[in-house]
Short mmCIF file of C-alpha atoms and ligand atoms in Angstrom, two decimals:
data_model
loop_
_atom_site.label_atom_id
_atom_site.label_comp_id
_atom_site.label_asym_id
_atom_site.label_seq_id
_atom_site.Cartn_x
_atom_site.Cartn_y
_atom_site.Cartn_z
CA MET A 1 7.08 13.78 19.06
CA GLU A 2 7.80 15.29 15.85
CA ILE A 3 7.85 12.61 13.08
CA ILE A 4 8.69 13.22 9.30
CA HIS A 5 7.38 10.67 6.91
CA VAL A 6 9.23 10.42 3.72
CA SER A 7 7.20 8.51 0.87
CA ALA A 8 6.64 8.21 -2.91
CA GLU A 9 3.00 8.03 -2.30
CA CYS A 10 0.37 9.46 -0.07
CA TYR A 11 -3.54 9.23 -0.42
CA PRO A 12 -5.19 11.47 -1.76
CA VAL A 13 -2.38 13.25 -3.30
CA ALA A 14 -0.71 10.42 -5.31
CA LYS A 15 -1.53 6.67 -4.69
CA ALA A 16 -0.76 3.52 -6.74
CA GLY A 17 -1.34 0.91 -4.03
CA GLY A 18 -1.42 0.22 -0.31
CA LEU A 19 1.74 2.53 0.42
CA GLY A 20 -0.47 5.55 -0.59
CA ASP A 21 -3.25 4.50 1.75
CA VAL A 22 -1.00 4.02 4.74
CA VAL A 23 0.94 7.22 4.38
CA GLY A 24 -2.31 9.11 3.95
CA ALA A 25 -3.68 7.68 7.22
CA LEU A 26 -0.78 6.87 9.61
CA PRO A 27 0.39 10.53 10.12
CA LYS A 28 -3.19 11.73 10.32
CA TYR A 29 -3.86 9.41 13.24
CA GLN A 30 -0.52 10.21 14.80
CA CYS A 31 -1.50 13.82 14.83
CA LYS A 32 -4.86 12.92 16.33
CA ALA A 33 -2.95 11.16 19.01
CA GLY A 34 -1.19 14.40 19.88
CA HIS A 35 1.98 13.99 17.97
CA TYR A 36 3.35 16.24 15.24
CA ALA A 37 3.67 14.28 12.07
CA LYS A 38 4.31 15.40 8.56
CA VAL A 39 4.73 13.91 5.12
CA VAL A 40 7.20 15.01 2.58
CA MET A 41 6.68 13.41 -0.95
CA PRO A 42 7.59 14.39 -4.61
CA MET A 43 5.58 16.97 -6.33
CA TYR A 44 3.91 15.03 -9.24
CA GLU A 45 1.63 16.72 -11.71
CA THR A 46 -1.47 15.41 -10.00
CA LYS A 47 -5.11 16.60 -9.71
CA PHE A 48 -4.57 17.41 -5.93
CA LEU A 49 -1.72 19.66 -6.73
CA HIS A 50 -3.92 21.80 -9.26
CA ASN A 51 -6.98 21.81 -6.87
CA ASN A 52 -5.30 22.82 -3.71
CA GLU A 53 -3.40 25.82 -2.52
CA PHE A 54 0.32 25.64 -1.66
CA VAL A 55 2.96 28.07 -0.26
CA VAL A 56 6.65 28.04 -0.87
CA ASP A 57 8.36 26.76 2.30
CA TYR A 58 12.02 26.55 1.14
CA LYS A 59 14.05 26.85 -2.10
CA GLY A 60 17.26 25.02 -1.90
CA SER A 61 20.14 24.15 -4.26
CA THR A 62 22.74 21.30 -4.06
CA SER A 63 24.15 19.01 -6.55
CA MET A 64 23.74 15.54 -7.95
CA ALA A 65 26.31 13.71 -10.13
CA GLY A 66 28.19 17.09 -10.49
CA MET A 67 25.23 18.88 -11.77
CA PRO A 68 23.05 21.55 -10.01
CA LEU A 69 20.11 20.18 -8.19
CA ASN A 70 17.63 22.94 -7.65
CA TYR A 71 14.41 22.16 -5.66
CA THR A 72 11.64 23.82 -4.11
CA ILE A 73 9.61 22.69 -1.04
CA ILE A 74 5.93 23.68 -1.16
CA LYS A 75 3.55 23.20 1.63
CA GLU A 76 -0.31 22.70 1.40
CA ARG A 77 -1.84 25.72 2.94
CA THR A 78 -4.79 24.53 5.08
CA ASN A 79 -3.64 21.25 6.62
CA LYS A 80 -6.77 19.79 5.09
CA LEU A 81 -5.24 16.08 5.17
CA GLY A 82 -4.98 16.41 9.06
CA PHE A 83 -1.16 16.72 8.87
CA ASP A 84 1.36 19.09 7.19
CA LEU A 85 2.14 18.00 3.66
CA TYR A 86 5.22 19.06 2.02
CA LEU A 87 5.92 18.43 -1.74
CA VAL A 88 9.50 18.46 -3.39
CA ASP A 89 9.46 20.22 -6.77
CA ILE A 90 12.33 19.27 -8.95
CA LYS A 91 11.78 20.51 -12.49
CA GLY A 92 12.24 18.08 -15.09
CA LEU A 93 12.52 15.06 -12.90
CA LEU A 94 9.48 14.75 -10.53
CA ASP A 95 6.83 17.13 -12.13
CA ARG A 96 5.32 14.27 -14.22
CA PRO A 97 1.80 12.85 -14.27
CA ASN A 98 2.79 9.34 -13.15
CA ILE A 99 4.44 8.24 -9.93
CA TYR A 100 6.55 5.46 -11.37
CA SER A 101 7.80 3.53 -14.44
CA TYR A 102 9.81 6.24 -16.05
CA SER A 103 13.24 5.11 -17.35
CA ASP A 104 15.08 7.55 -15.15
CA ASP A 105 13.46 6.49 -11.87
CA THR A 106 16.73 5.94 -10.22
CA GLU A 107 17.57 9.69 -10.88
CA ARG A 108 14.34 10.84 -9.85
CA PHE A 109 14.19 9.19 -6.49
CA VAL A 110 17.77 9.74 -5.69
CA ALA A 111 17.24 13.33 -6.40
CA PHE A 112 14.25 13.33 -4.28
CA GLN A 113 15.95 11.81 -1.30
CA ILE A 114 18.91 14.22 -1.58
CA ALA A 115 16.54 17.18 -1.67
CA VAL A 116 14.73 15.91 1.47
CA ILE A 117 17.78 15.59 3.67
CA ASP A 118 19.38 18.81 2.19
CA TRP A 119 16.13 20.53 3.36
CA MET A 120 16.23 19.07 6.80
CA ASN A 121 19.82 19.96 7.15
CA GLN A 122 18.80 23.58 7.03
CA TRP A 123 16.29 23.23 9.76
CA GLY A 124 16.98 25.05 12.98
CA HIS A 125 15.86 21.94 14.82
CA LEU A 126 15.94 18.30 14.47
CA PRO A 127 12.92 16.00 14.08
CA ASP A 128 12.58 13.22 16.57
CA VAL A 129 12.26 10.46 13.90
CA VAL A 130 12.89 10.24 10.19
CA HIS A 131 10.25 7.58 9.05
CA CYS A 132 11.18 6.25 5.47
CA HIS A 133 8.69 4.07 3.52
CA ASP A 134 9.97 1.39 0.88
CA HIS A 135 12.83 1.58 -1.39
CA HIS A 136 12.24 5.02 -2.88
CA THR A 137 13.27 6.44 0.28
CA ALA A 138 15.45 3.78 1.82
CA LEU A 139 18.88 5.60 0.93
CA ILE A 140 18.05 8.18 3.35
CA PRO A 141 19.36 6.40 6.51
CA PHE A 142 22.65 5.85 4.81
CA MET A 143 22.97 9.32 3.61
CA MET A 144 22.04 10.84 6.98
CA GLN A 145 24.80 8.86 8.70
CA TYR A 146 27.49 8.65 5.95
CA CYS A 147 27.48 11.53 3.55
CA TYR A 148 29.79 14.34 4.50
CA ALA A 149 27.50 17.14 3.78
CA TYR A 150 24.94 15.79 6.18
CA LYS A 151 26.35 13.41 8.86
CA ASP A 152 27.41 16.06 11.25
CA LYS A 153 24.05 17.22 11.87
CA LEU A 154 21.74 14.34 10.88
CA ALA A 155 23.48 11.16 11.85
CA LYS A 156 22.00 11.43 15.35
CA VAL A 157 18.43 11.55 14.10
CA PRO A 158 16.67 8.04 14.57
CA THR A 159 15.46 6.52 11.41
CA VAL A 160 12.82 3.97 10.74
CA LEU A 161 12.07 1.94 7.53
CA THR A 162 8.77 0.60 6.85
CA ILE A 163 8.81 -2.25 4.24
CA HIS A 164 5.53 -2.27 2.49
CA ASN A 165 6.85 -4.49 -0.25
CA ALA A 166 10.17 -6.12 -0.38
CA GLN A 167 9.87 -7.44 -3.89
CA TYR A 168 10.92 -3.94 -5.37
CA GLN A 169 14.27 -2.96 -3.98
CA GLY A 170 15.58 -0.14 -6.12
CA TRP A 171 18.78 -1.73 -7.51
CA ILE A 172 21.37 0.92 -8.84
CA GLY A 173 24.38 -0.08 -10.77
CA TRP A 174 27.63 0.78 -9.12
CA GLU A 175 28.30 2.99 -12.26
CA LYS A 176 25.80 5.34 -10.71
CA LYS A 177 27.22 5.64 -7.33
CA HIS A 178 28.33 9.28 -8.00
CA TYR A 179 24.58 10.04 -7.88
CA LEU A 180 24.95 9.90 -4.11
CA PRO A 181 26.49 12.86 -2.20
CA ALA A 182 30.16 12.16 -1.38
CA TYR A 183 30.19 9.67 1.29
CA ASP A 184 32.73 7.86 3.55
CA GLU A 185 34.05 4.94 1.17
CA TRP A 186 34.71 2.70 4.01
CA LYS A 187 31.04 2.54 4.44
CA GLY A 188 30.22 1.80 0.83
CA GLY A 189 29.48 -1.93 1.91
CA LEU A 190 26.35 -0.60 3.52
CA LEU A 191 24.90 0.19 0.18
CA GLU A 192 25.56 -3.10 -1.48
CA TRP A 193 23.57 -6.32 -1.90
CA GLY A 194 24.20 -8.82 -4.82
CA LYS A 195 26.99 -6.78 -6.47
CA SER A 196 24.94 -3.72 -6.88
CA ILE A 197 23.60 -0.77 -4.82
CA ASN A 198 20.31 -2.07 -3.25
CA SER A 199 18.42 0.80 -1.84
CA LEU A 200 16.07 -1.43 0.35
CA ALA A 201 18.91 -3.52 1.60
CA SER A 202 20.81 -0.35 2.51
CA GLY A 203 17.85 0.83 4.44
CA VAL A 204 17.62 -2.48 6.39
CA LYS A 205 21.15 -2.22 7.15
CA CYS A 206 21.32 1.48 8.11
CA ALA A 207 17.90 2.38 9.65
CA TRP A 208 17.82 2.28 13.43
CA LYS A 209 14.63 0.15 13.22
CA VAL A 210 12.76 -1.73 10.51
CA THR A 211 9.05 -2.49 10.39
CA THR A 212 7.14 -4.63 8.15
CA VAL A 213 3.30 -4.29 7.70
CA SER A 214 2.24 -7.57 9.25
CA TRP A 215 3.68 -10.17 11.54
CA SER A 216 3.46 -13.12 9.21
CA TYR A 217 5.28 -11.21 6.49
CA LEU A 218 8.11 -10.31 8.73
CA GLU A 219 8.48 -14.13 9.21
CA GLU A 220 8.06 -14.80 5.60
CA LEU A 221 10.85 -12.29 4.52
CA ARG A 222 13.38 -14.56 6.36
CA TRP A 223 12.65 -17.39 3.71
CA SER A 224 11.33 -15.44 0.69
CA SER A 225 12.37 -11.95 0.05
CA ASN A 226 13.67 -11.70 -3.42
CA GLY A 227 17.23 -12.28 -2.49
CA LEU A 228 17.31 -10.57 0.82
CA GLU A 229 16.56 -13.54 2.97
CA LYS A 230 19.97 -13.68 4.65
CA LEU A 231 19.91 -9.90 5.36
CA PHE A 232 16.54 -10.38 7.24
CA GLU A 233 17.76 -13.25 9.17
CA TYR A 234 20.78 -11.27 10.36
CA GLU A 235 18.93 -8.08 10.98
CA ARG A 236 15.84 -9.76 12.80
CA GLY A 237 16.79 -8.11 16.13
CA LYS A 238 15.78 -4.69 14.86
CA CYS A 239 12.73 -5.69 12.80
CA VAL A 240 9.23 -5.41 14.26
CA GLY A 241 5.73 -6.45 12.43
CA ILE A 242 3.10 -3.88 12.78
CA LEU A 243 -0.13 -4.76 11.04
CA ASN A 244 -1.65 -1.70 9.13
CA GLY A 245 -4.79 -0.17 10.15
CA ILE A 246 -7.41 1.31 7.73
CA ASP A 247 -8.66 4.83 7.56
CA ASN A 248 -12.20 4.55 9.04
CA GLU A 249 -13.07 8.06 8.01
CA VAL A 250 -12.26 7.39 4.36
CA TRP A 251 -13.58 3.82 4.34
CA ASN A 252 -17.09 3.88 5.97
CA PRO A 253 -19.99 2.56 4.28
CA LYS A 254 -22.06 4.67 6.63
CA ASP A 255 -21.03 7.88 4.86
CA ASP A 256 -18.65 7.06 1.90
CA SER A 257 -18.99 9.89 -0.51
CA TYR A 258 -18.59 7.54 -3.47
CA LEU A 259 -21.68 5.67 -2.58
CA SER A 260 -25.24 6.53 -3.18
CA ASN A 261 -26.68 3.82 -0.88
CA HIS A 262 -25.04 4.06 2.59
CA PHE A 263 -25.45 1.38 5.31
CA THR A 264 -24.34 0.00 8.70
CA SER A 265 -24.09 -3.34 10.12
CA ARG A 266 -27.64 -3.02 11.14
CA THR A 267 -28.84 -2.10 7.70
CA VAL A 268 -26.29 -4.24 5.73
CA ALA A 269 -28.72 -6.75 4.11
CA ASN A 270 -30.59 -4.03 2.48
CA GLY A 271 -27.75 -1.67 1.90
CA LYS A 272 -25.51 -4.11 0.15
CA GLN A 273 -28.40 -5.19 -1.99
CA ARG A 274 -29.02 -1.83 -3.20
CA ASN A 275 -25.38 -1.18 -3.97
CA LYS A 276 -25.06 -4.64 -5.70
CA LEU A 277 -28.15 -3.95 -7.84
CA GLU A 278 -26.45 -0.62 -9.14
CA LEU A 279 -23.23 -2.40 -10.04
CA CYS A 280 -25.11 -5.44 -11.68
CA GLU A 281 -27.09 -2.91 -13.78
CA GLN A 282 -24.06 -0.99 -14.80
CA PHE A 283 -22.10 -4.34 -15.90
CA GLY A 284 -24.99 -6.37 -17.10
CA LEU A 285 -24.67 -8.99 -14.28
CA ASP A 286 -27.60 -10.95 -12.54
CA VAL A 287 -28.04 -9.58 -9.25
CA ARG A 288 -29.59 -12.89 -7.85
CA LYS A 289 -26.19 -14.61 -8.23
CA PRO A 290 -23.34 -14.30 -5.80
CA LEU A 291 -20.99 -11.56 -7.01
CA ILE A 292 -17.22 -12.19 -6.56
CA VAL A 293 -14.89 -9.27 -7.28
CA PHE A 294 -11.21 -8.66 -7.59
CA ILE A 295 -9.62 -5.41 -7.28
CA GLY A 296 -5.90 -4.82 -7.60
CA ARG A 297 -2.68 -4.79 -9.58
CA LEU A 298 -2.62 -7.24 -12.38
CA VAL A 299 0.74 -8.68 -11.35
CA GLY A 300 2.36 -11.94 -10.49
CA GLU A 301 2.30 -11.18 -6.82
CA LYS A 302 -1.42 -10.81 -6.83
CA ALA A 303 -1.67 -14.12 -8.88
CA ALA A 304 -3.49 -12.17 -11.50
CA ASP A 305 -2.03 -14.43 -14.26
CA ILE A 306 -4.22 -17.27 -12.94
CA LEU A 307 -7.42 -15.32 -12.80
CA PRO A 308 -8.63 -15.83 -16.43
CA ASP A 309 -8.39 -19.67 -16.15
CA SER A 310 -9.85 -19.74 -12.70
CA ILE A 311 -12.78 -17.61 -13.61
CA MET A 312 -13.54 -19.63 -16.74
CA ALA A 313 -13.16 -22.97 -14.72
CA SER A 314 -15.46 -21.63 -12.06
CA ILE A 315 -18.18 -20.31 -14.42
CA TYR A 316 -18.21 -23.66 -16.31
CA ALA A 317 -18.12 -25.84 -13.23
CA MET A 318 -20.61 -23.80 -11.33
CA GLN A 319 -22.83 -23.69 -14.36
CA GLY A 320 -23.10 -20.00 -14.39
CA SER A 321 -24.42 -19.72 -10.98
CA VAL A 322 -21.90 -17.05 -9.93
CA SER A 323 -20.81 -13.67 -11.32
CA PHE A 324 -17.27 -12.04 -11.48
CA LEU A 325 -16.37 -8.30 -11.74
CA ILE A 326 -12.68 -7.41 -11.94
CA LEU A 327 -10.98 -3.88 -11.58
CA GLY A 328 -7.33 -3.81 -12.22
CA SER A 329 -4.36 -2.87 -14.28
CA GLY A 330 -0.82 -4.11 -14.75
CA ASP A 331 0.72 -6.85 -17.01
CA PRO A 332 -0.60 -5.94 -20.52
CA HIS A 333 -0.98 -9.70 -21.35
CA VAL A 334 -3.23 -10.31 -18.17
CA GLU A 335 -5.09 -7.08 -19.07
CA TRP A 336 -5.79 -8.32 -22.67
CA GLN A 337 -6.82 -11.90 -21.32
CA LEU A 338 -9.26 -10.51 -18.83
CA SER A 339 -10.89 -7.96 -21.36
CA ASN A 340 -11.18 -10.69 -23.87
CA LEU A 341 -13.40 -12.64 -21.48
CA ASN A 342 -15.95 -9.78 -21.52
CA ASP A 343 -17.17 -11.13 -24.77
CA SER A 344 -16.99 -14.85 -23.89
CA PHE A 345 -19.16 -14.39 -20.74
CA PRO A 346 -21.66 -11.52 -20.89
CA GLY A 347 -23.88 -11.54 -18.20
CA TYR A 348 -21.63 -13.62 -15.96
CA TYR A 349 -18.44 -11.55 -15.90
CA HIS A 350 -17.10 -8.14 -16.69
CA ALA A 351 -13.55 -6.70 -16.33
CA VAL A 352 -12.87 -3.09 -16.02
CA ILE A 353 -9.18 -2.42 -16.91
CA GLY A 354 -7.62 0.72 -15.34
CA TYR A 355 -7.57 2.51 -12.04
CA ASN A 356 -10.73 3.88 -10.63
CA GLU A 357 -10.84 4.85 -6.91
CA ALA A 358 -14.79 5.51 -7.19
CA LEU A 359 -15.58 2.14 -8.70
CA SER A 360 -13.46 0.30 -6.19
CA HIS A 361 -15.49 1.77 -3.28
CA LYS A 362 -18.71 0.77 -5.24
CA MET A 363 -17.45 -2.72 -5.57
CA TYR A 364 -16.32 -3.21 -1.92
CA ALA A 365 -19.96 -2.07 -1.13
CA GLY A 366 -21.83 -4.24 -3.64
CA ALA A 367 -19.98 -7.30 -3.76
CA ASP A 368 -20.63 -10.54 -1.83
CA PHE A 369 -17.18 -11.79 -1.95
CA LEU A 370 -13.59 -10.42 -2.47
CA LEU A 371 -10.94 -12.68 -4.08
CA MET A 372 -7.40 -12.24 -3.12
CA PRO A 373 -5.21 -15.28 -4.29
CA SER A 374 -2.11 -13.39 -3.81
CA ARG A 375 1.35 -15.18 -3.95
CA VAL A 376 2.81 -12.40 -1.70
CA GLU A 377 0.62 -10.08 0.42
CA PRO A 378 2.68 -8.01 2.89
CA CYS A 379 -0.44 -6.77 4.67
CA GLY A 380 -3.15 -6.23 2.18
CA LEU A 381 -5.83 -3.54 2.76
CA ASN A 382 -8.44 -4.77 0.33
CA GLN A 383 -9.57 -7.65 2.68
CA MET A 384 -9.77 -5.18 5.36
CA TYR A 385 -11.95 -2.76 3.37
CA ALA A 386 -13.99 -5.59 2.25
CA MET A 387 -14.86 -6.64 5.79
CA ARG A 388 -15.63 -3.02 6.70
CA TYR A 389 -18.22 -3.16 3.90
CA GLY A 390 -19.60 -6.55 4.73
CA THR A 391 -17.90 -8.34 1.83
CA VAL A 392 -16.76 -11.83 2.57
CA PRO A 393 -12.97 -12.14 1.69
CA MET A 394 -11.58 -15.19 -0.20
CA VAL A 395 -8.00 -15.11 0.52
CA ARG A 396 -4.82 -17.31 0.14
CA SER A 397 -3.10 -18.04 3.56
CA THR A 398 -0.15 -15.68 3.22
CA GLY A 399 1.27 -12.54 4.87
CA GLY A 400 -1.25 -10.28 6.24
CA LEU A 401 -4.15 -12.15 4.71
CA GLN A 402 -3.30 -14.91 7.19
CA ASP A 403 -3.18 -12.43 9.98
CA THR A 404 -6.57 -10.85 9.26
CA VAL A 405 -8.93 -13.49 7.89
CA LYS A 406 -10.38 -16.49 9.80
CA ASP A 407 -11.90 -19.17 7.67
CA MET A 408 -15.51 -19.83 8.14
CA GLY A 409 -14.73 -23.38 9.11
CA GLU A 410 -13.14 -22.20 12.24
CA TRP A 411 -14.80 -20.84 15.40
CA GLU A 412 -16.23 -17.55 14.70
CA GLY A 413 -14.90 -17.61 11.20
CA PHE A 414 -16.01 -15.24 8.57
CA GLY A 415 -13.96 -15.70 5.46
CA ILE A 416 -12.71 -18.20 2.95
CA ARG A 417 -9.06 -19.18 3.04
CA PHE A 418 -7.16 -21.53 0.79
CA ASN A 419 -3.28 -22.50 0.43
CA ASN A 420 -2.31 -22.44 -3.04
CA ALA A 421 -2.43 -19.70 -5.74
CA SER A 422 -3.94 -22.22 -8.16
CA VAL A 423 -6.94 -22.80 -10.36
CA GLY A 424 -7.97 -25.70 -8.26
CA ASP A 425 -7.91 -23.94 -4.99
CA ILE A 426 -9.77 -20.81 -6.37
CA HIS A 427 -12.34 -22.99 -8.11
CA TYR A 428 -12.86 -24.92 -4.74
CA SER A 429 -13.08 -21.67 -2.85
CA VAL A 430 -15.70 -20.37 -5.36
CA SER A 431 -17.74 -23.44 -4.65
CA ARG A 432 -17.73 -22.77 -1.07
CA ALA A 433 -18.75 -19.17 -1.72
CA VAL A 434 -21.71 -20.29 -3.76
CA ALA A 435 -22.80 -22.78 -1.10
CA VAL A 436 -22.60 -20.24 1.83
CA TYR A 437 -24.38 -17.59 -0.28
CA ALA A 438 -27.43 -19.70 -0.36
CA ASP A 439 -27.43 -19.67 3.47
CA THR A 440 -28.73 -16.14 3.98
CA LYS A 441 -28.82 -16.32 7.92
CA HIS A 442 -25.10 -17.30 7.88
CA MET A 443 -24.10 -14.62 5.33
CA LEU A 444 -25.80 -12.10 7.48
CA TRP A 445 -24.14 -13.11 10.53
CA MET A 446 -20.62 -13.12 8.74
CA ARG A 447 -21.30 -9.68 7.33
CA ARG A 448 -22.35 -8.07 10.83
CA TYR A 449 -19.48 -9.78 12.49
CA MET A 450 -16.78 -8.45 10.08
CA MET A 451 -18.22 -5.17 10.04
CA ASN A 452 -17.76 -4.85 13.66
CA ILE A 453 -14.06 -5.92 13.81
CA ASP A 454 -11.91 -3.06 14.69
CA HIS A 455 -9.15 -2.32 11.94
CA SER A 456 -8.52 1.20 13.05
CA TRP A 457 -5.35 2.87 13.26
CA GLU A 458 -5.31 3.49 16.94
CA SER A 459 -3.62 0.23 18.16
CA ALA A 460 -1.03 0.41 15.21
CA ILE A 461 -0.39 3.95 16.30
CA ASP A 462 0.73 2.90 19.82
CA ASN A 463 3.08 0.15 18.17
CA TYR A 464 4.85 2.71 16.23
CA MET A 465 5.13 4.99 19.09
CA ASN A 466 6.74 2.15 21.10
CA VAL A 467 9.20 1.57 18.21
CA TYR A 468 10.01 5.48 18.13
CA ARG A 469 10.49 5.38 21.97
CA SER A 470 12.89 2.43 21.68
CA MET A 471 15.36 4.37 19.77
CA LYS A 472 15.47 7.38 22.30
P1 ADP B 501 -0.73 -3.22 -2.98
O1 ADP B 501 -0.26 -1.94 -2.31
O2 ADP B 501 0.26 -4.26 -3.05
O3 ADP B 501 -1.28 -2.80 -4.50
P2 ADP B 501 -2.78 -3.29 -0.97
O4 ADP B 501 -3.89 -4.34 -0.70
O5 ADP B 501 -1.98 -3.03 0.12
O6 ADP B 501 -2.04 -3.78 -2.18
O7 ADP B 501 -3.52 -1.89 -1.44
C1 ADP B 501 -4.24 -1.78 -2.61
C2 ADP B 501 -4.99 -0.42 -2.59
O8 ADP B 501 -5.05 -0.06 -4.00
C3 ADP B 501 -6.38 -0.56 -2.09
O9 ADP B 501 -6.85 0.67 -1.60
C4 ADP B 501 -7.08 -0.89 -3.30
O10 ADP B 501 -8.46 -0.55 -3.40
C5 ADP B 501 -6.38 0.06 -4.37
N1 ADP B 501 -6.37 -0.52 -5.81
C6 ADP B 501 -5.53 -1.23 -6.33
N2 ADP B 501 -5.89 -1.51 -7.70
C7 ADP B 501 -6.91 -0.43 -7.87
C8 ADP B 501 -7.73 -0.10 -9.12
N3 ADP B 501 -7.45 -0.54 -10.36
N4 ADP B 501 -8.56 0.86 -8.99
C9 ADP B 501 -8.83 1.43 -7.72
N5 ADP B 501 -8.29 1.14 -6.50
C10 ADP B 501 -7.26 0.10 -6.76
#
């Protein structure tokens, strides 16, 4: 099958979160399984762009909002990612250092989507599936079916929309409807939700199939999806939950290039201790105490706002018998609060504000526990990386966290689960972590057990292929 993935992120080209990890791995494993998967994404000004060789594949020109839209499709020359990677270069719009957060993001991502389908429209053949990811690409199913310039050729190509996060929906005021290529006005309702154009809602309505990244998240969307609840209820027949896998080649403590101390489940006790020692020395923490880490975006969804109070309460209540290390960026106020604690609790706590891929790997490897109190967690990859590196996940029972972590109080349980994103629940979980840490035999058993759980992409690939085949 020929599958074209369209996405705003793809690791290692450009990543802001889990979307990047998934789009960097899913096509690779689809190709390994004998399919022809490719990725098309915006050409940002990233390190990857400058450190790799590209060839021009196509130069096109169309229009957006009555203005010329010239674009160039370049292709990575060596297939080094395990799939064909195409970047869309639109001068002045996409060629910037960051992925998101520009005031003209609407124009940027609408232009990107138009360029992608305009390019596909020139192909001498049609792909078997166009697979869109999140709201930045969710107008594509509508455009393929109802825009006059494309529908004759592309309306018959099956489309899939995968929702990695339904909180962000790509709202566009109706005054900008002329950004879209001319479309059949009778179908305008397929763009709308809540009185504006809603890219994600349009994708849910128009894609042939919709997938979400865990089973529990699919259920949750019907009662909590930032305004789209009724839509998910109505469209439930075409929605499927498929749990993400992790890329075992990138995330492997046995040969992770970011680590200086490699380990397997057999050598986990020693291996983790050496990684922990390095981390603790770097951040002035006591290696003898249990080390709890948090890695992620500092936003409300991740319950980052309650981290400062939870950490202070836990350090006081546990009388300093635990250490915390935080890596993240996001809400400036939370960043400020977390950095301020560096001075209050030296030796017990450290926060690194920013995005640091290398440090994140070191933290998965060196930590004893990984805290994820998320209010919303569609799948969550961090907990799976943690398990792969023998780090006990401490998670709130929601979405994919609920589907992947079993509490240590249950039969063959290996993690710590709690119900509320609250200081009280986190504090109680920290006390459970400190207690189990003292039981070295139990810790070793949990570490080995988790490291041997299979979170590979292979079974998820079969589920995606079944979705694709169901549209034939
Ligand atoms: P989300 O996509 O909602 O942010 P996921 O758990 O699906 O959450 O994926 C998060 C990914 O981003 C993981 O690979 C995690 O290690 C990485 N990540 C998040 N914040 C940082 C950071 N500050 N530095 C390095 N990696 C980060």
